[in-house]
Short mmCIF file of C-alpha atoms and ligand atoms in Angstrom, two decimals:
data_model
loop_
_atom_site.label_atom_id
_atom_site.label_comp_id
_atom_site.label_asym_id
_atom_site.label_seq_id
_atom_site.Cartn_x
_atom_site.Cartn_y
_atom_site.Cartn_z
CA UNK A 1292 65.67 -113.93 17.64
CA UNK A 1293 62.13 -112.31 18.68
CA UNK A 1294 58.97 -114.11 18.07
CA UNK A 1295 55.88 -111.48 17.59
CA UNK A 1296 52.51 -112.53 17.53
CA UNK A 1297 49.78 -111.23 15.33
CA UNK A 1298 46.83 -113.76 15.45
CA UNK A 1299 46.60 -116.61 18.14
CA UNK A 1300 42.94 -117.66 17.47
CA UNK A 1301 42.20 -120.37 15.57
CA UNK A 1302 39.30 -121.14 12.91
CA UNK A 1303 37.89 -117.92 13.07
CA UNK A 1304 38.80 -114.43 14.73
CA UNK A 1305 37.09 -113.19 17.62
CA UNK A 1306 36.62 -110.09 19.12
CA UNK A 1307 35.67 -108.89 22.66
CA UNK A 1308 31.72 -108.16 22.92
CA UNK A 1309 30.37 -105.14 24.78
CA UNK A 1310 29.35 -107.58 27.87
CA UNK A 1311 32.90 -108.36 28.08
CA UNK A 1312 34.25 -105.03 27.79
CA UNK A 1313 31.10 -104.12 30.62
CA UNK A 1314 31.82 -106.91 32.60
CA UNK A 1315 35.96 -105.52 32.68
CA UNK A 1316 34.91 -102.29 33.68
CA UNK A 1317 32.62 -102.69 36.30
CA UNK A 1318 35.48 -105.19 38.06
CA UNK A 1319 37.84 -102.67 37.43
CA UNK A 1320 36.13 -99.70 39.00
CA UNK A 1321 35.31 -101.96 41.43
CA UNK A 1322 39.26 -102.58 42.26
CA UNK A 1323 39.51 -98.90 42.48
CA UNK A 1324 37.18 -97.38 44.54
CA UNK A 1325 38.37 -96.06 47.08
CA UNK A 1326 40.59 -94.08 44.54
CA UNK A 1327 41.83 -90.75 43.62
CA UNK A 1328 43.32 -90.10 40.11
CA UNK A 1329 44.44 -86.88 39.68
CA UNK A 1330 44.87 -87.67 35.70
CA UNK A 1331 45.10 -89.98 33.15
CA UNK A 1332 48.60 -91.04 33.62
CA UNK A 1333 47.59 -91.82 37.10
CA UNK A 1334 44.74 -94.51 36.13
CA UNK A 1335 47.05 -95.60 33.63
CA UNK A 1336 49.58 -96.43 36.07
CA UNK A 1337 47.13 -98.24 38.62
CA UNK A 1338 45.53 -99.96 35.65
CA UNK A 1339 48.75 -101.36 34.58
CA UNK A 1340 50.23 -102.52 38.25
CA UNK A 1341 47.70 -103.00 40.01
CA UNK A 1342 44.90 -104.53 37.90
CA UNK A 1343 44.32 -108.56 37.58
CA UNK A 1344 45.58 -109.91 33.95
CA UNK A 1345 42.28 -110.60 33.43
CA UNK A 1346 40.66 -107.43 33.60
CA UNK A 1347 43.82 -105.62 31.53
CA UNK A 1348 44.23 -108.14 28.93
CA UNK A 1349 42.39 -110.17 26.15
CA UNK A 1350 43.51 -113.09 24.00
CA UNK A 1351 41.61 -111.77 21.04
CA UNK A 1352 41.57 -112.01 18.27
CA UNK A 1353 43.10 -112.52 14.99
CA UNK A 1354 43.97 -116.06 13.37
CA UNK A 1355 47.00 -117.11 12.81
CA UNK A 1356 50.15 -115.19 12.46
CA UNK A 1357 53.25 -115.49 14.30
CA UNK A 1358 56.73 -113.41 13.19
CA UNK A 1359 59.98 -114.12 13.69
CA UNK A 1360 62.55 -111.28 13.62
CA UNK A 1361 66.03 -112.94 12.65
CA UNK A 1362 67.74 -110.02 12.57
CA UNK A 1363 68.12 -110.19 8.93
CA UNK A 1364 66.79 -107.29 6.88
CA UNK A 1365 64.14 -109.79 5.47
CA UNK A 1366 60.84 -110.37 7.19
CA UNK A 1367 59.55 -113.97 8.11
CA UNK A 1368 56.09 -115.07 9.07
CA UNK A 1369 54.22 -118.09 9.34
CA UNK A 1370 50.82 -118.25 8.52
CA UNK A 1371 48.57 -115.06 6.77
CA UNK A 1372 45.60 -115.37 8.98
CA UNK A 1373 43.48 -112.40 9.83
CA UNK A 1374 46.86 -111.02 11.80
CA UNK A 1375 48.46 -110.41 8.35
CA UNK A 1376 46.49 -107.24 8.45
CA UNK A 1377 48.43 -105.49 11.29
CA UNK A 1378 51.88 -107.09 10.42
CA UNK A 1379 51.68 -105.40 6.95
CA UNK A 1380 50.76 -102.27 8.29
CA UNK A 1381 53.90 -103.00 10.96
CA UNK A 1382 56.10 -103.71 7.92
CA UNK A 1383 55.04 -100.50 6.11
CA UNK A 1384 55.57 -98.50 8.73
CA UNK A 1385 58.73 -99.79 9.21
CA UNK A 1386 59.85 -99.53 6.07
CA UNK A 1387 58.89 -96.39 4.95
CA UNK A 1388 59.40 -96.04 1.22
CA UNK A 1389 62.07 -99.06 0.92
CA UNK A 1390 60.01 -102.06 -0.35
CA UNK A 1391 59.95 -104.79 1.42
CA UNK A 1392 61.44 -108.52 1.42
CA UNK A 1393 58.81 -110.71 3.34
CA UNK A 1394 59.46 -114.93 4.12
CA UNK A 1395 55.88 -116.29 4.17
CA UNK A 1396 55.93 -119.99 5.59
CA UNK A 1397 52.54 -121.72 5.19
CA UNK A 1398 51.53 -124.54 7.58
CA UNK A 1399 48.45 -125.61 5.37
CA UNK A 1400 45.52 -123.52 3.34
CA UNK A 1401 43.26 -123.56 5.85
CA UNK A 1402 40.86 -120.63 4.87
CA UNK A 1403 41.99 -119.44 8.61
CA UNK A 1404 45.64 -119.66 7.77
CA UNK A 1405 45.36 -117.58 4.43
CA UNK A 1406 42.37 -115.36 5.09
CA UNK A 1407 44.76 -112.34 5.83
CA UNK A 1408 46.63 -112.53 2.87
CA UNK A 1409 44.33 -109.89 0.63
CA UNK A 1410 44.67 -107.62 3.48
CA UNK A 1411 48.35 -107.50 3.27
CA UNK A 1412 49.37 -104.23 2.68
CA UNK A 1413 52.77 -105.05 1.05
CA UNK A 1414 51.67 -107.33 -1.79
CA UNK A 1415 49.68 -104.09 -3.13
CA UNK A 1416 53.56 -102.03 -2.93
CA UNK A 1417 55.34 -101.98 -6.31
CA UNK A 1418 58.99 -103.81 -5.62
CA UNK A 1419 57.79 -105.72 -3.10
CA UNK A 1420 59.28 -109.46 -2.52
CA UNK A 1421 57.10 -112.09 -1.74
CA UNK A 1422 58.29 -115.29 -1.07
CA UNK A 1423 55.48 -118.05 -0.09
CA UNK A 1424 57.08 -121.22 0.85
CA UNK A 1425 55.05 -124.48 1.71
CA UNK A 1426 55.00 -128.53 1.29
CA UNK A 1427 51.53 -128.48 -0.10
CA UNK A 1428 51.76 -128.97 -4.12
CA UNK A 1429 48.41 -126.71 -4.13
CA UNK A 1430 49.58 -123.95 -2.43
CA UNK A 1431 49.73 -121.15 -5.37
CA UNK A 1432 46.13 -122.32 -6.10
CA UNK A 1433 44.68 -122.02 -2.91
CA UNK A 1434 45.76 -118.14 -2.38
CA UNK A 1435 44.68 -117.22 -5.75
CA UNK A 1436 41.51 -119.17 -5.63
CA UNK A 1437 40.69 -116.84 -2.49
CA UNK A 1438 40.69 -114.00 -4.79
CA UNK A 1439 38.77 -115.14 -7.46
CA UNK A 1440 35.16 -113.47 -8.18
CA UNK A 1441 33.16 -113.17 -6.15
CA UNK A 1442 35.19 -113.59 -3.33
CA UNK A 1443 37.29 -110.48 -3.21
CA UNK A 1444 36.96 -107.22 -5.46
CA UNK A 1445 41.11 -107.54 -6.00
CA UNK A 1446 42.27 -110.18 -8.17
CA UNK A 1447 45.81 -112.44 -7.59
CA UNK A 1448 47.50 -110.88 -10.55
CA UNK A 1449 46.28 -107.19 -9.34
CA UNK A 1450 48.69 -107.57 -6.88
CA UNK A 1451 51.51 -104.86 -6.94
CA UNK A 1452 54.53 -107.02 -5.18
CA UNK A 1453 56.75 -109.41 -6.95
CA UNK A 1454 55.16 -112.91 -5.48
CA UNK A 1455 56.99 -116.31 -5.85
CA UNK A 1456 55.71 -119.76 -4.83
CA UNK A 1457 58.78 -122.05 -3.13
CA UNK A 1458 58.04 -125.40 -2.54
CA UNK A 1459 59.76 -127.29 0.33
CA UNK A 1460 60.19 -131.04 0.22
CA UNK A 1461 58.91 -131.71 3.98
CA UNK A 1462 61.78 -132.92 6.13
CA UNK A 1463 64.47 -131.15 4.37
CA UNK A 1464 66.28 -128.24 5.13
CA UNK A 1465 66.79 -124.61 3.98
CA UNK A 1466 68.48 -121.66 4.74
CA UNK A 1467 66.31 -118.57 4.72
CA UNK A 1468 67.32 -114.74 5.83
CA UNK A 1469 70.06 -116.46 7.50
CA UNK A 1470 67.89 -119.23 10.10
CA UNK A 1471 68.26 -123.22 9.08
CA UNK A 1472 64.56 -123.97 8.63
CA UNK A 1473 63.18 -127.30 8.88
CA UNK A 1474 59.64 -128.96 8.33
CA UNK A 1475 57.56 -131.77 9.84
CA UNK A 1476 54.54 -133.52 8.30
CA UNK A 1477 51.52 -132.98 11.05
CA UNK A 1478 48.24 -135.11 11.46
CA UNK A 1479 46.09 -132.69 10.29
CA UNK A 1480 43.04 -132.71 7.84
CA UNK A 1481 44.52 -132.82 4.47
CA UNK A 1482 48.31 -132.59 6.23
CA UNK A 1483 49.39 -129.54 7.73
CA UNK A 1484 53.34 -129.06 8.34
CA UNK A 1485 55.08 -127.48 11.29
CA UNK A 1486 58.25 -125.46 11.09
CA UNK A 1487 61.82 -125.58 13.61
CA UNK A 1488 63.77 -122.00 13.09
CA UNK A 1489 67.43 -122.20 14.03
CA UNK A 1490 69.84 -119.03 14.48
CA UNK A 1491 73.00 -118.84 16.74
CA UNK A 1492 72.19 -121.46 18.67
CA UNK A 1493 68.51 -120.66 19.60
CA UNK A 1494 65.61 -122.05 18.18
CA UNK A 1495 61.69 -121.85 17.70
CA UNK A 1496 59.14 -124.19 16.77
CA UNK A 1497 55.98 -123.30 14.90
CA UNK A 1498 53.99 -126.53 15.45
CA UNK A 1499 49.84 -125.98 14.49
CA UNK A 1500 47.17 -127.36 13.26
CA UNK A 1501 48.93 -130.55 14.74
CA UNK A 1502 46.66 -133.52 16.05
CA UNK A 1503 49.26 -136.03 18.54
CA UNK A 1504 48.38 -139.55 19.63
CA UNK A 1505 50.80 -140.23 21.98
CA UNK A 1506 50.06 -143.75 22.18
CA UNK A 1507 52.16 -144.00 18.20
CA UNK A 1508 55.72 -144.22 19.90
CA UNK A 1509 57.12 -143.64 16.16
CA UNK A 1510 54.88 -140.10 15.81
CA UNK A 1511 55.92 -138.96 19.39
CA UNK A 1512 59.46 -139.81 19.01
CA UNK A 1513 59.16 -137.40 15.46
CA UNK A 1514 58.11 -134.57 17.44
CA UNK A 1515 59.76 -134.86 20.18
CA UNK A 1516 63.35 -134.92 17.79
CA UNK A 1517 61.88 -131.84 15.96
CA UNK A 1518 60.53 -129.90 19.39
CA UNK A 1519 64.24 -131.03 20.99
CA UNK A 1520 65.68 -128.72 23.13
CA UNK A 1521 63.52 -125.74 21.45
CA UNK A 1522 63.78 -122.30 23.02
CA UNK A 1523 59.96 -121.80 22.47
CA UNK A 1524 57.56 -123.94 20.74
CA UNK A 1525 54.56 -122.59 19.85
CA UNK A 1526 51.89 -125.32 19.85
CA UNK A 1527 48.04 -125.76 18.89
CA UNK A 1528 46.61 -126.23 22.22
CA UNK A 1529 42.96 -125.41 21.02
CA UNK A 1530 40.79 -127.72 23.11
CA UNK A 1531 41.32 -129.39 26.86
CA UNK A 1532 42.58 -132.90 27.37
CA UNK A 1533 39.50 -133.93 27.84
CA UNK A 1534 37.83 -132.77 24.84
CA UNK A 1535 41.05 -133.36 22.87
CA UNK A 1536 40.39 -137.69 23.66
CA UNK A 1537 36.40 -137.17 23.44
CA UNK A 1538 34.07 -135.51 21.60
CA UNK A 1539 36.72 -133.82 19.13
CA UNK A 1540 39.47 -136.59 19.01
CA UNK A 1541 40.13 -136.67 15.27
CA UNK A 1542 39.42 -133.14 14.51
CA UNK A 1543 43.03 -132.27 14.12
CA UNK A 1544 44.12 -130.50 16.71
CA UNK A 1545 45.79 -130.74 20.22
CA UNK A 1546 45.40 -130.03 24.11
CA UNK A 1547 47.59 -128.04 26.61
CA UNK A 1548 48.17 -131.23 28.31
CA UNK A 1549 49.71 -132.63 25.02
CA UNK A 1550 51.70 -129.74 24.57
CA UNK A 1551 53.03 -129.99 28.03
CA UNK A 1552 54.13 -133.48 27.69
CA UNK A 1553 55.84 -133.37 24.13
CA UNK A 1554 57.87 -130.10 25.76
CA UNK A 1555 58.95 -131.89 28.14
CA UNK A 1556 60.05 -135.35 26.53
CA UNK A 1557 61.99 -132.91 24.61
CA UNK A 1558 63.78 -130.70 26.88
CA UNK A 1559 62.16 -127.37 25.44
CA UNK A 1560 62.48 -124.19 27.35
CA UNK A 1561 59.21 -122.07 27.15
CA UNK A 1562 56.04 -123.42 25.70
CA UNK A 1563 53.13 -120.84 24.06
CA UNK A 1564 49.60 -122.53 24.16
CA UNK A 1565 48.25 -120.74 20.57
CA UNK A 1566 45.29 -121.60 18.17
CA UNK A 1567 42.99 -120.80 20.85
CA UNK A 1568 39.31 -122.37 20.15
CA UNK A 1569 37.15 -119.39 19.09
CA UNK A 1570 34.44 -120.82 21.67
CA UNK A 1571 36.87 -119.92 24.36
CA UNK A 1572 36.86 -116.66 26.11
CA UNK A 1573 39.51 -115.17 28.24
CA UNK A 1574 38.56 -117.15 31.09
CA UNK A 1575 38.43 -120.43 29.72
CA UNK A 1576 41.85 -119.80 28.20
CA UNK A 1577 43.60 -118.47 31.80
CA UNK A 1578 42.16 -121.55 32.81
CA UNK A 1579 43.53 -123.99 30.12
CA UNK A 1580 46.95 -122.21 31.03
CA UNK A 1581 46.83 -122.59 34.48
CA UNK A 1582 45.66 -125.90 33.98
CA UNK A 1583 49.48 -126.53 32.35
CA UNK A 1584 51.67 -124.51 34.47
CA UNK A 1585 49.58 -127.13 37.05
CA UNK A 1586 51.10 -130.12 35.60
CA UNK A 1587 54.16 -128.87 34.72
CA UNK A 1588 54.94 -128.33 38.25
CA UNK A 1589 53.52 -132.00 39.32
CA UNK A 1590 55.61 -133.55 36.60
CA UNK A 1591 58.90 -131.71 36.88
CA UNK A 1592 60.57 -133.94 38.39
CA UNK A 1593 64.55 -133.01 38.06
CA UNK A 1594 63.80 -131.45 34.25
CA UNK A 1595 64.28 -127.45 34.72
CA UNK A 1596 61.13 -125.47 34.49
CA UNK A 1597 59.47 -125.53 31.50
CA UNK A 1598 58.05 -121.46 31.07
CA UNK A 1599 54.40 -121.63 29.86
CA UNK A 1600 52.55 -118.72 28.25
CA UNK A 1601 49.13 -118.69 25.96
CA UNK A 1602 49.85 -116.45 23.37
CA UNK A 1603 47.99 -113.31 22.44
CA UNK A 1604 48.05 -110.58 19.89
CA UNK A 1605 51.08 -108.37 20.71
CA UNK A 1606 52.72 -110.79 22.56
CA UNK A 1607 56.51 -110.60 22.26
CA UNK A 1608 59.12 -113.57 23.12
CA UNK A 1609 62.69 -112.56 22.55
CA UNK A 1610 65.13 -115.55 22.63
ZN1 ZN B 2144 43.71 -123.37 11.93
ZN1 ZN B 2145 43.61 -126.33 9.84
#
């Protein structure tokens, strides 16, 4: 299995300024001076070895949209935030003139979580299969209410593809384009649900939009059955711990500290801090995740490492 992300920002998508981009340069030809490149390979190359992440790299960027490639010749993705854009242009691409057969599982209707769905290119491709499969009994409403006048110019029913709502009863279990997938009920404004993807003895956790008091034994011991022994669980680790017990306890989301401690109770292998607060810039976000490889290493104990990434667009995890 390969995990690919398209979005990783949550509530809204964000985009480098041009101060950032400024600020990346200057630090950059700082680093080089000194420096002769004969061409552009050459900067390339010292660019991509020698620079700091943080002067290569960005978080972005889209909202949320996560793939995962199950080596079935069906498509899966959870979520159609703004990333939905650049995995349907991915999935034409790939597919030339074959339509396509695309898995769509949907945490919760969020507007940040379906805002990328009219920008999918395959729903507009004759022969296209969509299949949209959520707990929430409004979810058919809630994409084609996005489309309604005067929201968008392109009606639900415009829509070239072949689109079919699935329901899933939340906790039960289904086999899609040959992966076991399972669902979990999440503390989330009006319920959000998270999503365990077995194949061949690996598995990955989609877990967002997912609030945790770890002080409810009953709730922790849920997640930490559904997170157990996970390859990769990718986890909304919008705010700090400190503003995730403060100022925005309630608002329905989690903390890298959180998602470090459910990992480990669980025994998961590699954890990807994701929904990243759109307040954040790269900075703040290096520091959330440095913040977690921190206490990972403090709390090890005897557990094996726990691998800890923050996700960002183009970010590829192969199990
Ligand atoms: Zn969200
Ligand atoms: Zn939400």
């Amino acid at each position: 299995m390969r995990v690919r992300f398209w979005g990783t920002r949550g509530s809204l998508p964000v985009a480098l300024t041009s101060a950032d981009v400024l600020d990346k340069l200057a630090a950059a030809l700082l680093a080089g001076s000194g420096r002769k490149f004969a061409s552009y390979a050459d900067a390339h190359a010292f660019a991509q070895q020698e620079l700091p992440e943080s002067l290569k790299h960005t978080f972005g960027g889209h909202t949320s949209c996560v793939e995962i490639e199950s080596g079935a010749d069906e498509y899966c993705v959870c979520d159609m935030g703004s990333g939905a854009r650049a995995f349907g242009a991915h999935v034409l691409a790939r597919q030339g003139a074959r339509p396509a057969t695309v898995n769509i599982f949907m945490s919760h209707m969020h507007w940040d979580h379906i805002m990328g769905f009219p920008f999918f290119g395959p729903a507009y491709v004759q022969g296209t299969r969509l299949r949209i499969y959520g707990c929430h009994p409004g979810l058919e409403q809630a994409f084609r209410r996005q489309q309604e006048p005067p929201g968008f110019p392109v009606k639900f029913d415009q829509l070239g593809g072949a689109i079919e709502f699935i329901h899933l009863e939340p906790g039960s279990t289904r086999e899609v384009a040959g992966m076991r997938v399972n669902t979990l009920l999440q503390r989330h404004s009006g319920d959000s649900y998270g999503y365990r993807f077995e194949r061949d003895g690996k598995s990955v956790v989609y877990s967002t939009d997912s609030e945790h008091k770890l002080d409810d034994r009953a709730e922790t011991d849920r997640f930490v059955r559904f997170f157990k022994n996970a390859d990769l669980v990718v986890f909304d680790a919008m705010y700090s711990f400190a503003d995730a017990i403060s100022v925005k306890a309630d608002w329905g989301h989690s903390s890298n500290v959180v998602g470090v401690e459910l990992c480990q109770l669980a025994g998961a292998r590699h954890l990807a801090l994701f929904h990243h607060e759109p307040a954040n810039d790269d900075a703040a976000i290096t520091e959330l995740l440095r913040d977690a490889r921190r206490l990972e290493e403090l709390t090890r104990g005897e557990q094996p490492a726990l691998a800890i990434s923050a996700a960002h667009d183009g970010m590829e995890i192969e199990l």
